[in-house]
Short mmCIF file of C-alpha atoms in Angstrom, two decimals:
data_model
loop_
_atom_site.label_atom_id
_atom_site.label_comp_id
_atom_site.label_asym_id
_atom_site.label_seq_id
_atom_site.Cartn_x
_atom_site.Cartn_y
_atom_site.Cartn_z
CA MET M 219 -29.01 -61.97 25.92
CA THR M 220 -27.57 -64.71 23.82
CA GLU M 221 -27.24 -68.16 25.13
CA LEU M 222 -25.00 -71.22 24.83
CA MET M 223 -26.63 -74.05 25.23
CA VAL M 224 -24.93 -77.68 25.61
CA HIS M 225 -26.17 -80.52 24.35
CA SER M 226 -23.10 -82.48 25.28
CA ALA M 227 -19.79 -82.01 26.86
CA GLY M 228 -16.71 -83.72 26.58
CA PRO M 229 -15.15 -85.09 29.93
CA GLY M 230 -13.24 -82.13 30.78
CA VAL M 231 -14.39 -79.54 29.20
CA THR M 232 -14.84 -76.05 31.00
CA VAL M 233 -15.00 -72.24 30.80
CA GLN M 234 -11.05 -70.98 31.38
CA ASP M 235 -9.58 -67.68 30.83
CA ASP M 236 -6.18 -66.24 31.41
CA GLY M 237 -5.95 -67.27 35.61
CA ARG M 238 -6.11 -65.67 38.81
CA GLY M 239 -2.74 -63.80 39.45
CA GLY M 240 -2.37 -62.64 43.55
CA TYR M 241 -3.82 -65.63 45.20
CA LEU M 242 -0.20 -68.09 45.39
CA ALA M 243 0.45 -67.34 48.88
CA LEU M 244 -3.23 -68.21 49.64
CA GLY M 245 -2.18 -71.60 47.88
CA LEU M 246 -4.03 -71.29 45.40
CA SER M 247 -1.68 -71.55 42.04
CA ARG M 248 -3.05 -69.02 38.36
CA GLY M 249 -5.09 -71.86 37.02
CA GLY M 250 -6.00 -70.86 32.96
CA ALA M 251 -6.17 -72.16 29.81
CA ALA M 252 -3.05 -75.19 29.47
CA ASP M 253 -2.40 -73.15 26.27
CA ARG M 254 -2.40 -69.63 26.47
CA ILE M 255 -1.37 -69.21 23.23
CA ALA M 256 -5.40 -70.26 21.97
CA LEU M 257 -6.75 -67.56 23.59
CA PHE M 258 -4.35 -64.88 22.18
CA GLU M 259 -5.10 -66.83 18.65
CA ALA M 260 -8.74 -67.02 19.11
CA ALA M 261 -8.83 -63.23 20.01
CA ALA M 262 -7.23 -62.15 17.12
CA LEU M 263 -10.39 -63.88 15.40
CA LEU M 264 -12.74 -62.36 16.76
CA ALA M 265 -10.56 -58.74 16.90
CA GLN M 266 -11.95 -58.89 20.46
CA PRO M 267 -9.52 -58.52 24.06
CA ILE M 268 -8.39 -62.28 25.72
CA GLY M 269 -11.70 -63.02 27.93
CA ALA M 270 -13.44 -66.54 28.91
CA VAL M 271 -13.49 -69.33 26.51
CA LEU M 272 -13.93 -73.33 26.38
CA GLU M 273 -11.55 -75.43 26.81
CA LEU M 274 -12.43 -78.89 25.27
CA PRO M 275 -9.70 -81.28 26.24
CA GLY M 276 -9.67 -83.89 23.65
CA PHE M 277 -13.13 -83.96 22.71
CA GLY M 278 -15.40 -81.35 21.88
CA GLY M 279 -19.42 -82.22 22.58
CA ARG M 280 -22.68 -80.30 20.73
CA PHE M 281 -23.80 -76.64 21.21
CA GLU M 282 -26.06 -74.42 20.31
CA VAL M 283 -26.68 -70.71 20.67
CA THR M 284 -30.19 -69.23 20.98
CA GLN M 285 -28.94 -65.81 18.52
CA ALA M 286 -26.70 -65.73 15.73
CA THR M 287 -23.38 -65.15 17.25
CA ARG M 288 -19.41 -65.12 15.90
CA ILE M 289 -17.21 -67.66 17.05
CA ALA M 290 -13.04 -68.95 16.82
CA LEU M 291 -12.29 -72.56 17.26
CA CYS M 292 -8.66 -73.03 18.03
CA GLY M 293 -6.20 -74.73 19.76
CA ALA M 294 -5.65 -78.57 19.01
CA PRO M 295 -7.01 -79.46 15.58
CA MET M 296 -10.64 -80.89 16.10
CA ARG M 297 -13.33 -82.45 13.51
CA VAL M 298 -15.94 -79.86 13.32
CA ARG M 299 -19.36 -79.69 11.26
CA ILE M 300 -21.58 -77.42 11.88
CA ASP M 301 -25.09 -78.58 10.75
CA GLY M 302 -23.71 -81.21 9.60
CA VAL M 303 -21.54 -79.79 7.59
CA SER M 304 -17.65 -79.19 7.54
CA ALA M 305 -16.12 -75.98 9.22
CA VAL M 306 -12.18 -75.08 9.17
CA TRP M 307 -10.46 -74.27 12.62
CA ASN M 308 -8.50 -71.58 13.63
CA ALA M 309 -10.54 -70.29 11.74
CA SER M 310 -13.86 -67.89 12.84
CA HIS M 311 -17.06 -68.30 11.13
CA LEU M 312 -21.26 -67.25 12.38
CA LEU M 313 -23.31 -69.48 14.78
CA PRO M 314 -26.69 -69.59 13.22
CA ALA M 315 -29.56 -69.53 16.07
CA GLY M 316 -30.74 -73.03 16.38
CA ALA M 317 -27.60 -74.31 14.38
CA ILE M 318 -25.45 -77.10 15.93
CA LEU M 319 -22.24 -77.27 16.23
CA ASP M 320 -20.60 -80.64 16.89
CA ILE M 321 -16.86 -80.87 18.17
CA GLY M 322 -15.74 -83.94 17.65
CA ALA M 323 -11.94 -85.17 19.08
CA VAL M 324 -8.75 -83.67 18.35
CA THR M 325 -6.56 -84.74 14.76
CA GLN M 326 -3.54 -82.72 16.19
CA GLY M 327 -2.89 -81.97 20.29
CA VAL M 328 -4.54 -82.01 22.99
CA TYR M 329 -6.22 -78.94 23.96
CA GLY M 330 -9.20 -77.53 21.62
CA TYR M 331 -10.92 -73.80 22.67
CA LEU M 332 -14.23 -72.39 21.57
CA ALA M 333 -14.24 -69.34 21.79
CA PHE M 334 -17.73 -66.07 21.00
CA GLY M 335 -18.05 -62.70 20.04
CA GLY M 336 -18.39 -61.16 22.91
CA GLY M 337 -16.81 -63.37 25.09
CA LEU M 338 -18.93 -65.79 28.51
CA ALA M 339 -20.43 -63.96 30.61
CA THR M 340 -20.47 -66.09 33.41
CA PRO M 341 -19.44 -64.89 36.95
CA GLN M 342 -16.48 -63.99 38.14
CA ILE M 343 -15.03 -65.88 40.86
CA LEU M 344 -11.56 -63.81 43.14
CA GLY M 345 -10.80 -61.50 40.31
CA GLY M 346 -11.06 -64.72 37.62
CA GLN M 347 -13.65 -67.51 35.28
CA GLY M 348 -12.00 -70.01 34.61
CA THR M 349 -12.13 -73.44 36.06
CA HIS M 350 -10.11 -74.93 38.41
CA LEU M 351 -10.72 -77.97 39.73
CA THR M 352 -8.56 -78.92 42.39
CA ALA M 353 -9.62 -75.37 44.42
CA GLY M 354 -13.48 -76.46 43.57
CA LEU M 355 -13.94 -73.24 41.95
CA GLY M 356 -16.29 -74.47 39.00
CA ARG M 357 -17.08 -77.85 37.54
CA VAL M 358 -16.63 -79.39 34.18
CA LEU M 359 -19.65 -78.40 31.55
CA GLN M 360 -22.96 -81.31 31.54
CA SER M 361 -25.40 -81.55 29.46
CA GLY M 362 -28.25 -78.97 29.63
CA ASP M 363 -26.18 -76.81 30.56
CA ARG M 364 -26.90 -72.52 29.43
CA LEU M 365 -24.28 -70.42 29.59
CA PRO M 366 -24.57 -66.48 29.18
CA LEU M 367 -22.94 -64.77 26.62
CA GLY M 368 -21.29 -60.56 26.31
CA PRO M 369 -22.58 -58.21 24.12
CA ASP M 370 -20.31 -58.59 20.95
CA LYS M 371 -19.49 -55.28 19.34
CA GLY M 372 -19.50 -57.14 15.74
CA GLY M 373 -16.99 -57.98 13.62
CA ASP M 374 -16.36 -60.25 10.22
CA VAL M 375 -16.13 -62.97 10.89
CA GLY M 376 -13.89 -66.24 7.95
CA GLN M 377 -11.45 -65.19 9.22
CA ALA M 378 -8.39 -67.82 9.51
CA LEU M 379 -5.14 -67.78 11.11
CA ASP M 380 -1.24 -70.27 11.17
CA PRO M 381 -1.42 -71.48 14.38
CA LEU M 382 2.23 -71.65 15.97
CA PRO M 383 3.04 -74.96 16.05
CA ARG M 384 2.99 -77.31 19.16
CA TRP M 385 1.51 -80.18 19.11
CA ASP M 386 3.84 -82.89 17.80
CA GLY M 387 6.71 -82.64 20.94
CA GLY M 388 9.38 -81.18 19.67
CA THR M 389 11.80 -79.49 22.52
CA ALA M 390 11.57 -78.01 25.35
CA ARG M 391 13.60 -74.91 26.60
CA VAL M 392 14.91 -75.54 31.01
CA LEU M 393 16.44 -73.14 33.21
CA PRO M 394 17.76 -74.21 36.09
CA SER M 395 16.38 -74.86 38.71
CA LEU M 396 16.60 -74.64 42.97
CA GLN M 397 17.79 -78.48 42.66
CA THR M 398 19.56 -78.85 39.97
CA GLU M 399 22.70 -79.33 40.99
CA MET M 400 21.49 -81.60 43.47
CA PHE M 401 21.31 -84.27 40.40
CA SER M 402 24.98 -85.71 38.95
CA PRO M 403 26.25 -83.58 35.94
CA ASP M 404 26.12 -87.40 34.57
CA GLN M 405 21.85 -87.20 35.36
CA ARG M 406 21.19 -83.44 33.65
CA GLN M 407 23.40 -84.61 30.68
CA ARG M 408 21.10 -87.42 30.08
CA PHE M 409 18.81 -85.08 31.06
CA GLU M 410 19.43 -82.91 28.28
CA ALA M 411 20.01 -85.71 26.31
CA SER M 412 17.51 -88.66 25.80
CA PRO M 413 13.76 -87.97 24.16
CA LEU M 414 11.38 -88.44 26.80
CA THR M 415 7.37 -89.71 25.90
CA ARG M 416 4.77 -88.20 26.99
CA ASP M 417 2.94 -90.81 29.10
CA THR M 418 -1.56 -91.53 28.88
CA ARG M 419 -1.41 -89.70 32.39
CA ALA M 420 -1.58 -86.35 32.34
CA ASN M 421 -4.49 -83.37 33.16
CA ARG M 422 -4.80 -79.69 34.19
CA MET M 423 -1.99 -80.11 36.68
CA GLY M 424 1.02 -82.22 35.00
CA VAL M 425 1.97 -84.40 32.89
CA ARG M 426 4.07 -87.29 33.16
CA MET M 427 7.11 -88.18 30.90
CA LEU M 428 8.68 -91.47 30.85
CA PRO M 429 12.70 -92.45 29.96
CA ASP M 430 13.52 -95.08 27.42
CA GLY M 431 15.73 -96.43 30.41
CA GLU M 432 16.47 -96.16 33.70
CA GLY M 433 14.72 -92.87 35.38
CA PHE M 434 16.48 -89.74 36.93
CA GLY M 435 16.52 -89.54 40.72
CA LEU M 436 19.22 -87.71 43.27
CA THR M 437 22.66 -88.84 43.95
CA ALA M 438 23.08 -86.05 47.55
CA GLY M 439 21.18 -84.53 49.39
CA GLY M 440 17.90 -87.04 49.59
CA THR M 441 15.93 -85.14 51.65
CA ILE M 442 13.94 -81.94 50.03
CA LEU M 443 11.81 -79.31 52.46
CA SER M 444 8.21 -78.80 50.64
CA GLU M 445 8.31 -74.92 49.64
CA VAL M 446 6.72 -72.89 46.57
CA ILE M 447 6.46 -74.08 43.01
CA THR M 448 5.19 -72.94 39.62
CA PRO M 449 3.89 -74.06 36.63
CA GLY M 450 6.40 -75.61 34.04
CA ASP M 451 8.75 -76.88 37.04
CA ILE M 452 9.76 -80.72 36.18
CA GLN M 453 9.72 -82.59 39.83
CA ILE M 454 11.16 -85.96 39.32
CA PRO M 455 9.47 -88.22 41.94
CA GLY M 456 10.10 -91.74 43.54
CA ASP M 457 9.87 -93.93 40.27
CA GLY M 458 12.58 -91.77 38.09
CA ALA M 459 10.22 -90.35 35.85
CA PRO M 460 9.78 -86.31 35.34
CA TYR M 461 7.10 -84.49 36.06
CA VAL M 462 6.38 -80.79 34.00
CA LEU M 463 3.85 -78.95 36.20
CA LEU M 464 1.17 -76.96 34.08
CA SER M 465 -1.48 -73.70 35.51
CA GLU M 466 -3.40 -75.78 37.84
CA CYS M 467 -0.24 -77.40 40.13
CA GLN M 468 -0.46 -77.53 43.64
CA THR M 469 1.34 -74.68 45.23
CA THR M 470 3.79 -76.43 47.37
CA GLY M 471 6.20 -79.71 47.16
CA GLY M 472 8.83 -81.79 48.28
CA TYR M 473 9.88 -83.34 45.35
CA PRO M 474 13.55 -82.45 43.45
CA ARG M 475 13.10 -80.32 40.59
CA ILE M 476 16.02 -80.82 38.20
CA GLY M 477 14.33 -77.66 36.01
CA THR M 478 11.70 -75.25 34.45
CA VAL M 479 10.25 -75.31 31.88
CA ILE M 480 9.97 -71.30 29.95
CA PRO M 481 6.62 -70.15 29.82
CA ALA M 482 6.80 -70.27 26.04
CA ASP M 483 7.33 -73.22 25.31
CA LEU M 484 4.72 -74.54 28.26
CA PRO M 485 2.20 -74.76 26.05
CA ARG M 486 4.70 -76.94 23.51
CA VAL M 487 4.26 -79.07 26.81
CA ALA M 488 0.52 -79.14 27.85
CA GLN M 489 -0.06 -79.48 23.73
CA THR M 490 1.80 -82.91 23.06
CA PRO M 491 -0.09 -85.76 22.90
CA ALA M 492 0.06 -89.64 24.49
CA GLY M 493 3.19 -91.14 23.01
CA ALA M 494 4.63 -88.37 20.93
CA ARG M 495 8.50 -87.33 22.39
CA LEU M 496 9.92 -84.21 24.04
CA GLN M 497 13.21 -83.13 24.77
CA PHE M 498 14.07 -80.63 27.38
CA ARG M 499 17.81 -78.39 26.66
CA PHE M 500 18.92 -76.09 29.03
CA VAL M 501 19.45 -72.59 28.64
CA THR M 502 20.72 -69.30 30.66
CA ARG M 503 18.64 -66.53 31.63
CA ASP M 504 19.83 -64.50 29.01
CA ASP M 505 18.80 -66.47 26.68
CA ALA M 506 15.19 -67.06 28.54
CA MET M 507 14.44 -63.43 28.65
CA ALA M 508 14.63 -63.54 24.71
CA ALA M 509 13.01 -66.24 24.18
CA GLU M 510 10.07 -64.63 26.72
CA ALA M 511 10.60 -61.78 24.64
CA GLU M 512 10.28 -63.16 21.09
CA TYR M 513 7.42 -65.33 22.87
CA ARG M 514 5.24 -61.55 23.77
CA ARG M 515 5.81 -60.28 20.32
CA SER M 516 4.56 -63.17 18.50
CA LEU M 517 1.07 -63.09 20.87
CA SER M 518 0.91 -58.73 19.64
CA ASP M 519 1.57 -59.83 16.08
CA LEU M 520 -1.07 -62.29 16.00
CA PRO M 521 -4.05 -59.69 14.78
CA ARG M 522 -1.82 -58.62 12.14
CA LYS M 523 -1.72 -62.51 11.00
CA THR M 524 -5.15 -63.17 10.30
CA TYR M 525 -6.70 -63.53 6.41
CA PRO M 526 -9.77 -64.05 4.99
CA LEU M 527 -11.14 -67.45 4.24
CA VAL M 528 -11.92 -67.78 0.10
CA ARG M 529 -13.93 -70.10 -0.95
CA ASP M 530 -15.00 -70.98 -4.64
CA PRO M 531 -18.84 -69.61 -5.41
CA SER M 532 -18.26 -72.66 -8.53
CA ASP M 533 -17.96 -75.06 -4.92
CA MET M 534 -21.58 -73.46 -3.34
CA PRO M 535 -24.23 -74.64 -4.97
CA ASP M 536 -26.37 -73.38 -2.52
CA LEU M 537 -24.73 -69.70 -2.82
CA LEU M 538 -28.17 -68.47 -2.02
CA SER M 539 -28.73 -69.89 1.45
CA TYR M 540 -25.28 -68.67 2.61
CA SER M 541 -25.61 -65.17 4.89
CA LEU M 542 -22.83 -63.50 3.97
CA ILE M 543 -21.29 -60.81 5.81
CA SER M 544 -18.09 -58.56 4.33
CA GLY M 545 -17.62 -61.40 1.56
CA VAL M 546 -17.05 -64.49 3.37
CA THR M 547 -19.10 -66.90 4.26
CA ALA M 548 -21.42 -67.09 7.57
CA GLY M 549 -19.30 -69.99 8.38
CA GLU M 550 -19.64 -73.67 6.25
CA GLU M 551 -16.45 -73.08 5.42
CA MET M 552 -14.93 -75.97 4.08
#
């Protein structure tokens, strides 16, 4: 069996997949990749179904495989080298056995992802492979870890993909929530009109957003009973700074919610880096349903949007040392 050897790993590197459904009533949120789009981008680059990947929050690490393995690099762009040679992000490569894959810091966004041909073959717990730190399922990777990889059916490498943009803040669409009407019209208007700054305080549970001036708060019904909550909910705690819940959020809460980010825009929130600006815009249910349909279409279209990386042979003085597959290089693309 092919294994991934972890020589070093950045803080918070974990195995993630598409999450666990059906356990909300038992107090376990879905979890899964903070940026779900990246799972589909990785699958498109490797021409395989979505599966478990490594999630790299801010920094990657040093990795090695025991047998030549196809890999895909996607999500927030990061500095990467294969045996000292720069490699292209948002692309698939062949990682030779014994070669060192060095993934450094993000250059945009927050979460990068490393996927493998055949996927990770780590054990399933409650129907999923993903680490859920708040529930105590799995743990962060450490130096010396060895992870099994699944059998790869094979396919081209040297495939690239133009990622769906989501690294620098922007606008996130929001549906009214159960407590939206408890906020005054002035509060709701100011919330929608004022860009917020992503705080340094953020993790897989949620992201804190900082207003430029006064925070937000209820003008009526100040006591809210604890009730079910979901990723995308925007809670307003006592300090008035909105907190957008992400994939590993708790399942119940008592803070009032001014709105809920639609699923199509939640990857944008997760990938907004500290200091970037994000603005929220209320939409109707019909708008949200149309956005969801377009979101699903864009994910299903990704396999048809890959294209081969091309290099000029005159820029490859060591051409004879390259392992060529289907006319593309084995992973040292610049």
